[in-house]
Amino acid sequence: MKHAYLILAHNQFEILEILIAALDDKRNDIYIHIDKKVDTIPLLQTEHAELHVLKERIAISWGDVSIVEAELLLFQKAKDTGIYSHYHLLSGVDLPLQSQDNIHAFCAGHPAKQFIGYSQGDQRGHISRKVQRYHIFPKHFRSIGSVADKTRQALRFLFLRVQFIFGILRNTDIELKKGTQWLSLTGEFVVYLLQQKQEILKRYRYTFCADEIFVQTACWNSPFREQIYDLTDEGRGSQRLIQWRDNQLYDWEDKDVEKLNTKAFLFARKFNDRNMEVVTKILEKIKR
């Protein structure tokens, strides 16, 4: 059965074109959401896979529920268009670490597994701060510099402080979990997830970084929990190799090729057009 690749992109379009070429297989359909703030959409094309560049676009703001809306839009578009065994959510600066033959064989060998990464350790503090408090001005989390920005930040801090003082909590009716937003899901779970779309958008409005929480939480509180591939390792669970150091995300560079080659995950993020040597070597590997 076919796979659906769902891609969120907003820049680094040279990497996006390389990603599309790596996924260009008759067994795949590719769906791309390009941030509405992008004025000029690049010309993208495939030879074998069906390519769908979404006409409906959302202006995504970091940390805001708008990224959840864009993800759900991709899932909905793909679900309404075709029938897929697996849906892979990627960013536009990701690359596969395996050939399409290997990816399809791996998923066929685990047909009912949800490849969702779950953060390890006690995450209750992070989760409470992000989605159990109300965050005002959510589209301006990263806006700094102007007087208006400083005013919004001060008001946001004050409003959060008041909630802490008076013990105001929301989303206490469900067990919340977090992890990487990049994941691969079965068609059955995507149908289940989309049935909750309106509830999800209501629950996570005025929260912070809910994209790291909403799928993990939905799966954990569902009959699909027993299908989670690996609960003990976030990378292995999601099948994503992501380079986090000191709570910061780093690009892959040429010096990282050995690590990228030795890890048997399906995908890696994130790449940068300033380090094309590593991109070339990854492409050589998956084409063997």
XYZ file of C-alpha atoms in Angstrom:
288
model
C 0.000 0.000 0.000
C 1.099 3.577 -0.589
C 2.734 5.933 1.882
C 1.867 9.608 2.317
C 4.693 12.051 2.990
C 3.520 15.244 4.674
C 6.000 18.125 4.594
C 5.958 21.445 6.444
C 8.237 23.934 4.673
C 9.041 27.611 4.961
C 12.622 28.092 3.717
C 15.742 26.229 2.520
C 13.960 25.273 -0.702
C 17.087 23.713 -2.211
C 16.955 21.114 0.577
C 13.206 20.721 0.000
C 13.791 19.930 -3.681
C 16.381 17.309 -2.713
C 13.974 15.818 -0.162
C 11.226 15.561 -2.780
C 13.613 13.857 -5.198
C 14.567 11.345 -2.486
C 10.861 10.541 -1.907
C 9.943 10.466 -5.606
C 8.670 6.898 -5.851
C 5.482 5.507 -7.366
C 4.646 3.990 -3.978
C 4.431 7.465 -2.411
C 2.253 10.554 -2.571
C 3.775 13.815 -1.332
C 1.835 16.648 0.333
C 3.508 19.970 1.044
C 2.352 22.890 3.158
C 4.338 26.071 2.592
C 3.974 28.760 5.224
C 1.549 31.443 4.090
C 4.138 34.086 4.935
C 6.255 32.861 1.997
C 5.569 35.164 -0.951
C 7.123 33.135 -3.769
C 6.438 29.404 -3.872
C 9.187 27.452 -5.645
C 8.397 25.322 -8.689
C 8.323 21.764 -7.353
C 7.862 18.628 -9.429
C 8.128 14.857 -9.377
C 8.421 12.081 -11.954
C 6.841 9.152 -10.119
C 5.067 10.258 -6.933
C 1.928 12.348 -6.981
C 2.758 15.802 -5.660
C 0.204 17.979 -3.876
C 1.241 21.493 -2.896
C -1.581 22.706 -0.677
C -3.411 25.759 -1.956
C -4.846 26.403 1.487
C -1.983 27.742 3.573
C -1.658 28.815 7.176
C 0.630 31.554 8.482
C 2.627 29.613 11.040
C 4.062 31.239 14.146
C 6.618 29.353 16.221
C 5.136 27.917 19.422
C 1.593 28.806 18.374
C -1.284 26.408 17.700
C -1.035 27.435 14.022
C 1.573 24.712 13.508
C -0.892 22.148 14.879
C -3.478 23.511 12.446
C -1.034 23.095 9.535
C -0.199 19.526 10.535
C -3.857 18.584 10.815
C -4.508 20.242 7.456
C -1.847 18.021 5.864
C -3.250 14.888 7.497
C -6.780 15.828 6.405
C -5.798 16.573 2.810
C -3.939 13.283 2.461
C -6.678 11.267 4.137
C -9.323 12.822 1.855
C -7.226 12.183 -1.264
C -5.902 8.654 -0.965
C -5.609 5.485 1.089
C -2.261 5.013 2.831
C -0.756 2.489 5.186
C 1.568 5.092 6.716
C 1.771 8.869 6.990
C 5.223 10.392 7.549
C 5.382 13.957 8.899
C 8.606 15.721 7.917
C 9.975 19.223 7.845
C 11.293 20.668 4.600
C 14.869 20.307 5.871
C 14.679 16.581 6.663
C 16.100 13.723 4.621
C 15.537 9.967 4.590
C 18.426 7.863 5.844
C 17.175 4.767 4.044
C 16.138 3.894 0.513
C 12.452 3.777 -0.270
C 12.712 -0.011 -0.544
C 14.034 -0.160 3.017
C 11.470 2.306 4.382
C 8.559 0.435 2.831
C 9.939 -2.917 3.989
C 10.453 -1.626 7.530
C 6.899 -0.287 7.751
C 5.478 -3.448 6.191
C 7.326 -5.407 8.877
C 5.622 -3.292 11.564
C 2.224 -2.683 9.958
C 0.383 -1.679 13.138
C 3.065 0.358 14.894
C 2.920 4.077 15.617
C 6.365 5.668 15.283
C 5.928 8.411 17.864
C 8.789 9.670 20.014
C 8.133 10.182 23.713
C 10.422 12.382 25.813
C 12.181 10.562 28.626
C 12.372 11.614 32.263
C 9.915 13.672 34.258
C 8.269 16.066 31.788
C 5.452 17.249 34.026
C 6.950 20.700 34.606
C 7.545 21.309 30.893
C 4.082 20.068 29.997
C 2.349 22.118 32.682
C 4.121 25.299 31.617
C 3.347 24.732 27.948
C -0.231 23.507 27.795
C -1.751 23.745 31.263
C -1.470 27.545 31.416
C -2.984 30.191 29.188
C -0.429 31.937 26.950
C -1.597 35.277 25.600
C -0.242 36.785 22.368
C 0.729 33.304 21.105
C 1.681 34.513 17.626
C 4.405 36.718 19.105
C 6.478 34.254 21.142
C 9.622 35.103 19.168
C 8.873 38.762 18.477
C 11.445 40.964 20.208
C 12.831 44.465 19.908
C 9.909 46.833 19.501
C 8.071 48.574 22.297
C 4.947 46.576 21.429
C 6.924 43.318 21.644
C 8.322 44.225 25.056
C 4.852 45.163 26.268
C 3.417 41.841 25.085
C 6.224 39.922 26.778
C 5.700 41.767 30.053
C 1.946 41.132 29.959
C 2.488 37.471 29.066
C 4.866 37.029 32.001
C 2.473 38.797 34.363
C -0.492 36.717 33.217
C 1.481 33.490 33.673
C 2.640 34.642 37.095
C -0.940 35.253 38.196
C -1.881 31.737 37.067
C 0.985 30.234 39.088
C 0.075 32.253 42.189
C -3.588 31.252 42.112
C -2.961 27.671 40.947
C -4.884 28.078 37.724
C -4.522 24.940 35.583
C -6.223 23.829 32.419
C -6.284 20.524 30.512
C -6.408 18.526 33.740
C -8.923 16.035 32.362
C -6.370 14.079 30.330
C -2.907 12.566 30.845
C -0.533 14.734 28.821
C 2.644 13.486 27.109
C 5.300 15.160 24.960
C 8.003 14.362 22.403
C 9.243 15.276 18.943
C 6.574 16.532 16.548
C 8.073 14.548 13.645
C 6.534 11.081 13.428
C 5.085 8.310 11.284
C 1.549 7.057 11.835
C -0.659 4.313 10.464
C -3.695 5.156 8.380
C -5.994 3.843 11.119
C -4.537 6.163 13.728
C -4.699 9.171 11.390
C -8.441 8.571 10.957
C -8.788 8.448 14.749
C -6.731 11.622 15.165
C -8.764 13.568 12.624
C -11.991 12.587 14.345
C -10.719 14.671 17.285
C -9.554 17.635 15.201
C -11.928 20.243 16.610
C -11.375 19.094 20.183
C -7.598 19.233 19.663
C -7.676 22.772 18.282
C -9.893 23.923 21.163
C -7.778 22.212 23.820
C -4.454 23.625 22.619
C -5.443 27.167 21.693
C -3.485 29.706 23.748
C -0.829 27.133 24.631
C 2.895 26.972 23.900
C 4.545 24.361 21.621
C 1.519 22.070 21.541
C 2.962 20.472 18.388
C 5.229 18.494 20.768
C 2.261 17.267 22.781
C -0.998 16.783 20.887
C -0.206 13.556 18.986
C 1.659 11.956 21.900
C -1.271 12.740 24.192
C -3.923 11.572 21.735
C -2.189 8.242 21.202
C -1.419 7.708 24.889
C -5.080 8.153 25.833
C -6.394 5.840 23.114
C -6.565 2.135 22.280
C -3.563 2.786 20.003
C -1.222 3.136 23.006
C -0.245 -0.536 22.778
C 0.914 0.079 19.196
C 3.624 2.608 20.120
C 6.859 1.285 18.646
C 9.247 2.271 21.458
C 8.446 4.168 24.650
C 11.983 4.035 26.042
C 13.901 5.959 23.357
C 12.501 9.093 21.713
C 14.676 8.805 18.605
C 14.071 5.102 18.028
C 10.390 5.547 18.812
C 9.960 8.212 16.140
C 12.602 6.752 13.801
C 14.139 10.236 13.583
C 17.773 11.114 14.176
C 17.771 14.646 15.592
C 20.864 16.383 16.901
C 19.971 18.048 20.204
C 22.760 19.394 22.412
C 22.247 21.583 25.458
C 18.590 21.979 24.551
C 19.492 23.379 21.119
C 18.888 21.882 17.686
C 21.990 21.649 15.482
C 22.321 21.173 11.727
C 24.045 18.074 10.390
C 27.519 18.723 8.988
C 30.050 16.729 6.962
C 31.782 15.583 10.158
C 28.533 13.850 11.188
C 28.347 11.464 8.214
C 29.567 8.429 10.166
C 26.916 8.964 12.827
C 24.225 9.384 10.188
C 25.351 6.192 8.460
C 25.565 4.044 11.581
C 22.147 4.886 13.006
C 19.473 2.663 11.496
C 16.677 5.226 11.704
C 14.405 6.114 8.788
C 14.868 9.902 8.755
C 17.104 12.687 10.045
C 16.683 16.413 10.651
C 17.807 19.030 10.140
C 20.009 19.851 7.120
C 21.173 23.195 5.793
C 22.209 24.375 2.330
C 25.435 25.670 3.903
C 26.484 22.048 4.460
C 25.730 20.377 1.148
C 28.578 17.857 1.462
C 26.678 15.831 4.048
C 23.501 16.019 1.940
C 25.352 14.608 -1.082
C 26.746 11.729 0.956
C 23.343 10.838 2.393
C 21.870 10.768 -1.115
C 24.693 8.492 -2.306
C 23.949 6.121 0.551
C 20.197 5.804 -0.015
C 20.609 5.301 -3.765
C 22.895 2.272 -3.432
